[in-house]
mmCIF file of C-alpha atoms in Angstrom:
data_model
loop_
_atom_site.group_PDB
_atom_site.id
_atom_site.type_symbol
_atom_site.label_atom_id
_atom_site.label_comp_id
_atom_site.label_asym_id
_atom_site.label_seq_id
_atom_site.Cartn_x
_atom_site.Cartn_y
_atom_site.Cartn_z
ATOM 1 C CA UNK A 1 19.711 -8.413 -20.502
ATOM 2 C CA UNK A 2 16.357 -6.600 -20.726
ATOM 3 C CA UNK A 3 12.957 -5.815 -18.779
ATOM 4 C CA UNK A 4 9.855 -7.688 -18.880
ATOM 5 C CA UNK A 5 7.244 -5.022 -20.347
ATOM 6 C CA UNK A 6 3.425 -4.899 -20.619
ATOM 7 C CA UNK A 7 0.595 -3.334 -18.823
ATOM 8 C CA UNK A 8 -1.568 -4.381 -15.712
ATOM 9 C CA UNK A 9 -2.417 -7.911 -15.730
ATOM 10 C CA UNK A 10 -1.146 -8.528 -19.505
ATOM 11 C CA UNK A 11 2.232 -7.414 -18.026
ATOM 12 C CA UNK A 12 2.046 -10.010 -15.359
ATOM 13 C CA UNK A 13 0.285 -12.444 -17.541
ATOM 14 C CA UNK A 14 3.786 -12.198 -19.709
ATOM 15 C CA UNK A 15 6.022 -12.100 -17.251
ATOM 16 C CA UNK A 16 4.730 -15.591 -16.366
ATOM 17 C CA UNK A 17 5.646 -16.733 -19.704
ATOM 18 C CA UNK A 18 8.564 -14.847 -21.399
ATOM 19 C CA UNK A 19 10.570 -15.060 -17.578
ATOM 20 C CA UNK A 20 9.938 -18.824 -17.637
ATOM 21 C CA UNK A 21 11.358 -19.048 -21.048
ATOM 22 C CA UNK A 22 14.589 -16.806 -20.149
ATOM 23 C CA UNK A 23 15.398 -18.594 -16.193
ATOM 24 C CA UNK A 24 14.157 -21.777 -16.424
ATOM 25 C CA UNK A 25 16.312 -24.380 -15.235
ATOM 26 C CA UNK A 26 14.570 -27.572 -16.102
ATOM 27 C CA UNK A 27 11.196 -29.618 -15.775
ATOM 28 C CA UNK A 28 10.659 -28.286 -12.278
ATOM 29 C CA UNK A 29 6.967 -28.541 -11.489
ATOM 30 C CA UNK A 30 5.596 -25.068 -10.112
ATOM 31 C CA UNK A 31 4.107 -26.790 -6.933
ATOM 32 C CA UNK A 32 7.945 -27.894 -6.344
ATOM 33 C CA UNK A 33 10.295 -26.336 -4.099
ATOM 34 C CA UNK A 34 13.266 -24.811 -5.961
ATOM 35 C CA UNK A 35 16.576 -24.017 -4.333
ATOM 36 C CA UNK A 36 18.609 -22.168 -6.818
ATOM 37 C CA UNK A 37 22.184 -20.419 -6.579
ATOM 38 C CA UNK A 38 23.539 -18.654 -9.647
ATOM 39 C CA UNK A 39 26.357 -15.504 -10.090
ATOM 40 C CA UNK A 40 24.101 -13.315 -11.665
ATOM 41 C CA UNK A 41 24.686 -10.278 -9.475
ATOM 42 C CA UNK A 42 24.494 -9.158 -5.876
ATOM 43 C CA UNK A 43 20.777 -8.405 -5.840
ATOM 44 C CA UNK A 44 18.687 -8.218 -2.767
ATOM 45 C CA UNK A 45 18.457 -11.591 -1.411
ATOM 46 C CA UNK A 46 20.864 -12.655 -4.093
ATOM 47 C CA UNK A 47 19.510 -13.578 -7.366
ATOM 48 C CA UNK A 48 18.937 -17.325 -6.152
ATOM 49 C CA UNK A 49 16.719 -18.690 -3.917
ATOM 50 C CA UNK A 50 18.848 -19.149 -0.351
ATOM 51 C CA UNK A 51 16.394 -20.781 1.221
ATOM 52 C CA UNK A 52 13.744 -23.577 0.206
ATOM 53 C CA UNK A 53 11.055 -21.804 -1.615
ATOM 54 C CA UNK A 54 7.469 -23.116 -2.364
ATOM 55 C CA UNK A 55 4.702 -22.212 -5.200
ATOM 56 C CA UNK A 56 1.446 -21.696 -3.138
ATOM 57 C CA UNK A 57 -2.110 -20.065 -4.280
ATOM 58 C CA UNK A 58 -2.139 -16.355 -3.952
ATOM 59 C CA UNK A 59 -4.956 -16.080 -1.198
ATOM 60 C CA UNK A 60 -8.317 -13.721 -1.809
ATOM 61 C CA UNK A 61 -7.577 -11.754 0.848
ATOM 62 C CA UNK A 62 -3.636 -10.549 -0.204
ATOM 63 C CA UNK A 63 -5.849 -7.831 -1.733
ATOM 64 C CA UNK A 64 -2.496 -5.818 -2.560
ATOM 65 C CA UNK A 65 -1.660 -8.784 -5.323
ATOM 66 C CA UNK A 66 -4.517 -10.984 -6.012
ATOM 67 C CA UNK A 67 -5.599 -9.350 -8.904
ATOM 68 C CA UNK A 68 -2.614 -8.550 -10.458
ATOM 69 C CA UNK A 69 -2.464 -11.092 -13.431
ATOM 70 C CA UNK A 70 -1.232 -14.322 -12.129
ATOM 71 C CA UNK A 71 -2.690 -16.392 -9.398
ATOM 72 C CA UNK A 72 0.642 -18.403 -7.924
ATOM 73 C CA UNK A 73 3.437 -17.316 -5.654
ATOM 74 C CA UNK A 74 6.585 -17.491 -4.016
ATOM 75 C CA UNK A 75 6.881 -18.227 -0.263
ATOM 76 C CA UNK A 76 9.415 -16.932 1.268
ATOM 77 C CA UNK A 77 9.050 -14.029 -1.271
ATOM 78 C CA UNK A 78 12.089 -11.422 -2.049
ATOM 79 C CA UNK A 79 11.345 -9.162 1.431
ATOM 80 C CA UNK A 80 12.295 -12.392 3.389
ATOM 81 C CA UNK A 81 8.514 -12.809 4.796
ATOM 82 C CA UNK A 82 8.184 -16.935 5.437
ATOM 83 C CA UNK A 83 4.312 -17.203 6.110
ATOM 84 C CA UNK A 84 1.307 -16.104 4.356
ATOM 85 C CA UNK A 85 0.042 -14.474 7.321
ATOM 86 C CA UNK A 86 3.254 -12.346 7.409
ATOM 87 C CA UNK A 87 3.073 -11.466 3.751
ATOM 88 C CA UNK A 88 -1.024 -10.753 4.447
ATOM 89 C CA UNK A 89 -0.263 -8.256 7.151
ATOM 90 C CA UNK A 90 3.019 -6.204 5.257
ATOM 91 C CA UNK A 91 1.111 -6.397 2.130
ATOM 92 C CA UNK A 92 -2.059 -4.919 4.081
ATOM 93 C CA UNK A 93 0.033 -1.373 4.672
ATOM 94 C CA UNK A 94 -0.006 -0.562 1.180
ATOM 95 C CA UNK A 95 -3.534 -0.998 -0.018
ATOM 96 C CA UNK A 96 -5.052 1.859 0.926
ATOM 97 C CA UNK A 97 -1.991 3.737 -1.359
ATOM 98 C CA UNK A 98 -2.656 1.257 -4.501
ATOM 99 C CA UNK A 99 -6.305 2.697 -3.924
ATOM 100 C CA UNK A 100 -4.673 6.294 -4.791
ATOM 101 C CA UNK A 101 -3.971 5.165 -8.033
ATOM 102 C CA UNK A 102 -0.310 7.426 -7.610
ATOM 103 C CA UNK A 103 1.281 5.350 -10.305
ATOM 104 C CA UNK A 104 -0.026 2.977 -12.611
ATOM 105 C CA UNK A 105 3.029 0.521 -12.368
ATOM 106 C CA UNK A 106 2.538 0.544 -8.293
ATOM 107 C CA UNK A 107 0.358 -2.940 -8.041
ATOM 108 C CA UNK A 108 3.186 -4.589 -10.383
ATOM 109 C CA UNK A 109 6.570 -3.152 -8.708
ATOM 110 C CA UNK A 110 5.224 -4.226 -5.112
ATOM 111 C CA UNK A 111 3.855 -7.588 -5.993
ATOM 112 C CA UNK A 112 6.923 -8.330 -7.824
ATOM 113 C CA UNK A 113 8.485 -8.344 -4.184
ATOM 114 C CA UNK A 114 5.334 -9.312 -2.075
ATOM 115 C CA UNK A 115 4.206 -12.082 -3.927
ATOM 116 C CA UNK A 116 6.514 -12.785 -6.923
ATOM 117 C CA UNK A 117 5.344 -15.077 -9.874
ATOM 118 C CA UNK A 118 6.568 -18.611 -9.675
ATOM 119 C CA UNK A 119 10.024 -19.242 -11.322
ATOM 120 C CA UNK A 120 13.485 -21.295 -10.809
ATOM 121 C CA UNK A 121 15.279 -18.026 -9.957
ATOM 122 C CA UNK A 122 14.166 -14.556 -8.530
ATOM 123 C CA UNK A 123 13.313 -11.701 -11.171
ATOM 124 C CA UNK A 124 13.316 -8.278 -9.436
ATOM 125 C CA UNK A 125 11.815 -5.170 -10.313
ATOM 126 C CA UNK A 126 13.577 -2.763 -12.666
ATOM 127 C CA UNK A 127 15.601 -0.046 -10.431
ATOM 128 C CA UNK A 128 13.637 2.727 -12.997
ATOM 129 C CA UNK A 129 10.345 1.474 -12.214
ATOM 130 C CA UNK A 130 11.084 1.241 -8.317
ATOM 131 C CA UNK A 131 12.046 5.009 -9.185
ATOM 132 C CA UNK A 132 8.765 6.066 -11.228
ATOM 133 C CA UNK A 133 6.440 4.380 -8.454
ATOM 134 C CA UNK A 134 8.613 6.212 -5.543
ATOM 135 C CA UNK A 135 8.749 9.584 -7.029
ATOM 136 C CA UNK A 136 4.894 9.557 -8.040
ATOM 137 C CA UNK A 137 3.788 8.181 -5.199
ATOM 138 C CA UNK A 138 6.221 9.484 -1.938
ATOM 139 C CA UNK A 139 4.457 12.506 -2.176
ATOM 140 C CA UNK A 140 0.913 10.892 -1.416
ATOM 141 C CA UNK A 141 2.694 8.834 1.196
ATOM 142 C CA UNK A 142 3.741 11.772 3.049
ATOM 143 C CA UNK A 143 0.273 13.215 3.399
ATOM 144 C CA UNK A 144 -0.150 10.531 5.887
ATOM 145 C CA UNK A 145 3.160 10.705 7.503
ATOM 146 C CA UNK A 146 5.351 8.241 5.879
ATOM 147 C CA UNK A 147 8.626 8.277 3.711
ATOM 148 C CA UNK A 148 9.627 5.489 1.137
ATOM 149 C CA UNK A 149 10.958 3.026 3.323
ATOM 150 C CA UNK A 150 14.320 1.828 3.079
ATOM 151 C CA UNK A 151 13.507 -1.789 2.715
ATOM 152 C CA UNK A 152 12.485 -0.720 -0.939
ATOM 153 C CA UNK A 153 15.788 1.599 -1.536
ATOM 154 C CA UNK A 154 15.692 1.823 -5.467
ATOM 155 C CA UNK A 155 19.699 0.970 -6.053
ATOM 156 C CA UNK A 156 19.187 -1.893 -4.662
ATOM 157 C CA UNK A 157 17.381 -3.080 -7.946
ATOM 158 C CA UNK A 158 18.729 -4.336 -11.343
ATOM 159 C CA UNK A 159 19.356 -2.090 -14.090
ATOM 160 C CA UNK A 160 20.839 -4.090 -17.109
ATOM 161 C CA UNK A 161 19.550 -7.193 -15.767
ATOM 162 C CA UNK A 162 16.136 -9.360 -16.346
ATOM 163 C CA UNK A 163 13.999 -7.211 -14.347
ATOM 164 C CA UNK A 164 10.124 -6.627 -14.096
ATOM 165 C CA UNK A 165 8.940 -3.508 -16.085
ATOM 166 C CA UNK A 166 5.800 -1.874 -16.777
ATOM 167 C CA UNK A 167 6.584 0.572 -19.912
ATOM 168 C CA UNK A 168 10.334 1.798 -21.420
ATOM 169 C CA UNK A 169 12.066 4.131 -18.897
ATOM 170 C CA UNK A 170 11.344 7.023 -21.238
ATOM 171 C CA UNK A 171 7.668 6.703 -21.166
ATOM 172 C CA UNK A 172 6.997 7.661 -17.855
ATOM 173 C CA UNK A 173 3.954 9.955 -18.556
ATOM 174 C CA UNK A 174 2.432 7.299 -20.552
ATOM 175 C CA UNK A 175 2.494 5.125 -16.794
ATOM 176 C CA UNK A 176 1.315 8.026 -14.517
ATOM 177 C CA UNK A 177 -2.683 8.144 -14.570
ATOM 178 C CA UNK A 178 -4.042 11.803 -14.435
ATOM 179 C CA UNK A 179 -3.635 13.126 -11.008
ATOM 180 C CA UNK A 180 -6.433 14.104 -8.495
ATOM 181 C CA UNK A 181 -6.092 17.579 -7.008
ATOM 182 C CA UNK A 182 -8.238 16.349 -3.738
ATOM 183 C CA UNK A 183 -6.045 15.828 -0.511
ATOM 184 C CA UNK A 184 -5.053 12.007 -0.475
ATOM 185 C CA UNK A 185 -6.805 11.342 3.098
ATOM 186 C CA UNK A 186 -10.021 12.937 1.888
ATOM 187 C CA UNK A 187 -10.270 10.854 -1.444
ATOM 188 C CA UNK A 188 -11.804 7.794 0.119
ATOM 189 C CA UNK A 189 -13.981 5.480 -1.069
ATOM 190 C CA UNK A 190 -17.788 4.333 0.759
ATOM 191 C CA UNK A 191 -17.129 0.715 0.748
ATOM 192 C CA UNK A 192 -17.241 -1.193 3.733
ATOM 193 C CA UNK A 193 -13.485 -2.970 3.280
ATOM 194 C CA UNK A 194 -12.187 -0.349 2.343
ATOM 195 C CA UNK A 195 -13.308 1.527 5.442
ATOM 196 C CA UNK A 196 -11.904 -1.321 7.364
ATOM 197 C CA UNK A 197 -8.333 -1.189 5.786
ATOM 198 C CA UNK A 198 -8.239 2.587 6.948
ATOM 199 C CA UNK A 199 -9.421 1.501 10.218
ATOM 200 C CA UNK A 200 -6.629 -1.265 10.367
ATOM 201 C CA UNK A 201 -4.041 0.864 9.031
ATOM 202 C CA UNK A 202 -4.885 3.882 11.405
ATOM 203 C CA UNK A 203 -3.390 4.134 15.253
ATOM 204 C CA UNK A 204 -6.812 5.965 16.158
ATOM 205 C CA UNK A 205 -10.375 6.547 15.072
ATOM 206 C CA UNK A 206 -12.777 8.931 16.283
ATOM 207 C CA UNK A 207 -16.819 9.932 15.643
ATOM 208 C CA UNK A 208 -16.844 13.728 16.052
ATOM 209 C CA UNK A 209 -18.176 16.795 14.895
ATOM 210 C CA UNK A 210 -15.597 19.725 13.611
ATOM 211 C CA UNK A 211 -15.827 23.392 15.315
ATOM 212 C CA UNK A 212 -13.313 24.729 12.759
ATOM 213 C CA UNK A 213 -11.027 24.550 10.178
ATOM 214 C CA UNK A 214 -7.377 26.635 9.613
ATOM 215 C CA UNK A 215 -4.914 26.636 7.667
ATOM 216 C CA UNK A 216 -1.317 26.487 9.528
ATOM 217 C CA UNK A 217 1.910 26.067 7.959
ATOM 218 C CA UNK A 218 0.717 24.257 5.206
ATOM 219 C CA UNK A 219 -1.737 22.053 6.905
ATOM 220 C CA UNK A 220 -5.068 22.418 7.425
ATOM 221 C CA UNK A 221 -5.857 22.178 11.278
ATOM 222 C CA UNK A 222 -9.207 20.599 12.523
ATOM 223 C CA UNK A 223 -10.803 22.098 15.921
ATOM 224 C CA UNK A 224 -13.089 19.148 17.286
ATOM 225 C CA UNK A 225 -16.239 20.188 19.032
ATOM 226 C CA UNK A 226 -17.346 16.787 19.825
ATOM 227 C CA UNK A 227 -15.790 14.051 20.169
ATOM 228 C CA UNK A 228 -16.181 9.920 20.395
ATOM 229 C CA UNK A 229 -13.053 7.395 20.553
ATOM 230 C CA UNK A 230 -13.776 4.557 18.795
ATOM 231 C CA UNK A 231 -9.999 3.266 18.812
ATOM 232 C CA UNK A 232 -7.876 5.597 21.167
ATOM 233 C CA UNK A 233 -4.284 4.320 20.151
ATOM 234 C CA UNK A 234 -2.040 6.768 21.283
ATOM 235 C CA UNK A 235 -4.525 9.277 22.595
ATOM 236 C CA UNK A 236 -5.057 9.583 26.656
ATOM 237 C CA UNK A 237 -8.513 9.924 27.109
ATOM 238 C CA UNK A 238 -7.716 12.653 29.534
ATOM 239 C CA UNK A 239 -6.373 14.784 26.308
ATOM 240 C CA UNK A 240 -9.204 14.151 24.345
ATOM 241 C CA UNK A 241 -10.884 17.623 25.064
ATOM 242 C CA UNK A 242 -7.568 19.382 23.995
ATOM 243 C CA UNK A 243 -7.269 16.994 20.393
ATOM 244 C CA UNK A 244 -6.265 19.006 17.298
ATOM 245 C CA UNK A 245 -5.901 16.924 14.070
ATOM 246 C CA UNK A 246 -4.047 18.312 11.138
ATOM 247 C CA UNK A 247 -4.317 17.251 7.203
ATOM 248 C CA UNK A 248 -0.722 17.404 6.360
ATOM 249 C CA UNK A 249 0.164 19.327 3.539
ATOM 250 C CA UNK A 250 -3.160 19.777 2.974
ATOM 251 C CA UNK A 251 -3.835 23.670 3.186
ATOM 252 C CA UNK A 252 -4.441 24.070 -0.374
ATOM 253 C CA UNK A 253 -5.828 20.922 -1.507
ATOM 254 C CA UNK A 254 -9.716 20.098 -1.374
ATOM 255 C CA UNK A 255 -11.145 17.978 0.823
ATOM 256 C CA UNK A 256 -15.341 17.818 0.170
ATOM 257 C CA UNK A 257 -16.371 16.233 3.538
ATOM 258 C CA UNK A 258 -15.118 19.523 4.840
ATOM 259 C CA UNK A 259 -17.219 21.673 2.951
ATOM 260 C CA UNK A 260 -19.779 21.392 4.764
ATOM 261 C CA UNK A 261 -19.356 20.815 8.762
ATOM 262 C CA UNK A 262 -23.284 20.241 9.709
ATOM 263 C CA UNK A 263 -22.752 16.713 10.633
ATOM 264 C CA UNK A 264 -20.649 13.614 12.294
ATOM 265 C CA UNK A 265 -17.488 12.617 10.914
ATOM 266 C CA UNK A 266 -15.991 9.010 11.216
ATOM 267 C CA UNK A 267 -12.174 10.045 11.285
ATOM 268 C CA UNK A 268 -9.190 7.870 11.499
ATOM 269 C CA UNK A 269 -5.363 9.077 11.893
ATOM 270 C CA UNK A 270 -1.757 8.267 13.298
ATOM 271 C CA UNK A 271 0.613 10.299 15.844
ATOM 272 C CA UNK A 272 3.570 11.901 14.118
ATOM 273 C CA UNK A 273 5.858 13.159 16.708
ATOM 274 C CA UNK A 274 3.682 15.653 18.500
ATOM 275 C CA UNK A 275 1.178 16.005 16.044
ATOM 276 C CA UNK A 276 -2.110 14.052 15.025
ATOM 277 C CA UNK A 277 -2.683 13.285 11.701
ATOM 278 C CA UNK A 278 -5.482 12.673 9.941
ATOM 279 C CA UNK A 279 -5.813 9.568 7.699
ATOM 280 C CA UNK A 280 -9.012 9.390 6.039
ATOM 281 C CA UNK A 281 -12.317 10.994 6.931
ATOM 282 C CA UNK A 282 -16.135 9.591 6.011
ATOM 283 C CA UNK A 283 -19.485 11.400 6.856
ATOM 284 C CA UNK A 284 -21.113 9.360 9.702
ATOM 285 C CA UNK A 285 -23.815 8.215 6.974
ATOM 286 C CA UNK A 286 -26.042 5.713 9.019
ATOM 287 C CA UNK A 287 -28.274 5.791 6.107
ATOM 288 C CA UNK A 288 -25.266 4.168 3.698
ATOM 289 C CA UNK A 289 -25.731 0.632 3.068
ATOM 290 C CA UNK A 290 -21.990 0.616 2.958
ATOM 291 C CA UNK A 291 -21.525 2.601 6.093
ATOM 292 C CA UNK A 292 -23.993 0.071 8.089
ATOM 293 C CA UNK A 293 -21.745 -2.773 7.006
ATOM 294 C CA UNK A 294 -18.543 -1.550 8.178
ATOM 295 C CA UNK A 295 -20.142 -0.580 11.517
ATOM 296 C CA UNK A 296 -20.786 -4.024 12.366
ATOM 297 C CA UNK A 297 -17.049 -5.064 11.155
ATOM 298 C CA UNK A 298 -16.203 -2.512 13.678
ATOM 299 C CA UNK A 299 -17.067 -4.303 16.387
ATOM 300 C CA UNK A 300 -14.361 -7.314 15.469
ATOM 301 C CA UNK A 301 -12.309 -5.947 12.551
ATOM 302 C CA UNK A 302 -10.079 -8.507 11.408
ATOM 303 C CA UNK A 303 -6.766 -6.578 11.586
ATOM 304 C CA UNK A 304 -3.559 -8.295 11.503
ATOM 305 C CA UNK A 305 -1.160 -8.293 14.414
ATOM 306 C CA UNK A 306 2.491 -8.063 12.901
ATOM 307 C CA UNK A 307 4.384 -4.805 13.286
ATOM 308 C CA UNK A 308 4.017 -2.408 9.885
ATOM 309 C CA UNK A 309 6.162 -2.650 7.112
ATOM 310 C CA UNK A 310 6.578 1.809 7.954
ATOM 311 C CA UNK A 311 7.053 1.292 11.552
#
């Protein structure tokens, strides 16, 4: 039929009323369990709820979607996450990407799947919206050693049926914010919650000084001088002395934290094959109010324990 359009939170508020008018099958309350079977098409999970679904409040700590523009979601969601704990964890993997502002439709696209609005039938994101978000955000993801996951393959989403969208398909330039030239792992806000999110999403964390930064095969190679493990992850203690870090695809983009190597850094990362990739870098600044908050939270970070969506 067509797409549900808008921008930001207004798009999703409009979706609640427009899609409800298109899809409502009776007087079911948004708090009811709903189960509907339809012949509208073979999209992911079918265009029906295969299991009993409940409309629940979007909790404040579901940070990916809490500000999306509506306050209740269907559970299980359209990615078959059956518990709120699983939704929170899987969604938390995407919060750092959302903060990179790689596409203005990223939150709408992801939340249409992770926290779908309460309707009698599921409404999936438009295929072209998926493609626009993927094409803008996958290059950013590659700085962190990730690729667009199989579970979000765009060809599984509808083209001609009712679907969730941001703007018209030909208005892709309007839907993309002006990009920054800063290497994405270096483009970080000094906020305690954001630092904890990076810590949870990373496999290892180090307090270190840097001896030298070189360019190698399109990457920045970072050679530590002193290092202390805060979270070892895949790094063995015996390998700490020989540890070399890489800023993936970062040879030619600026990383302002590396302009001055005369102090300690908080560096987080993950292992990809034989390389240890830098995924976040902060100046170790104990005088900074937000960094001090992070140091307190670091002692017992509230990190989810489900396997990551990217694994």
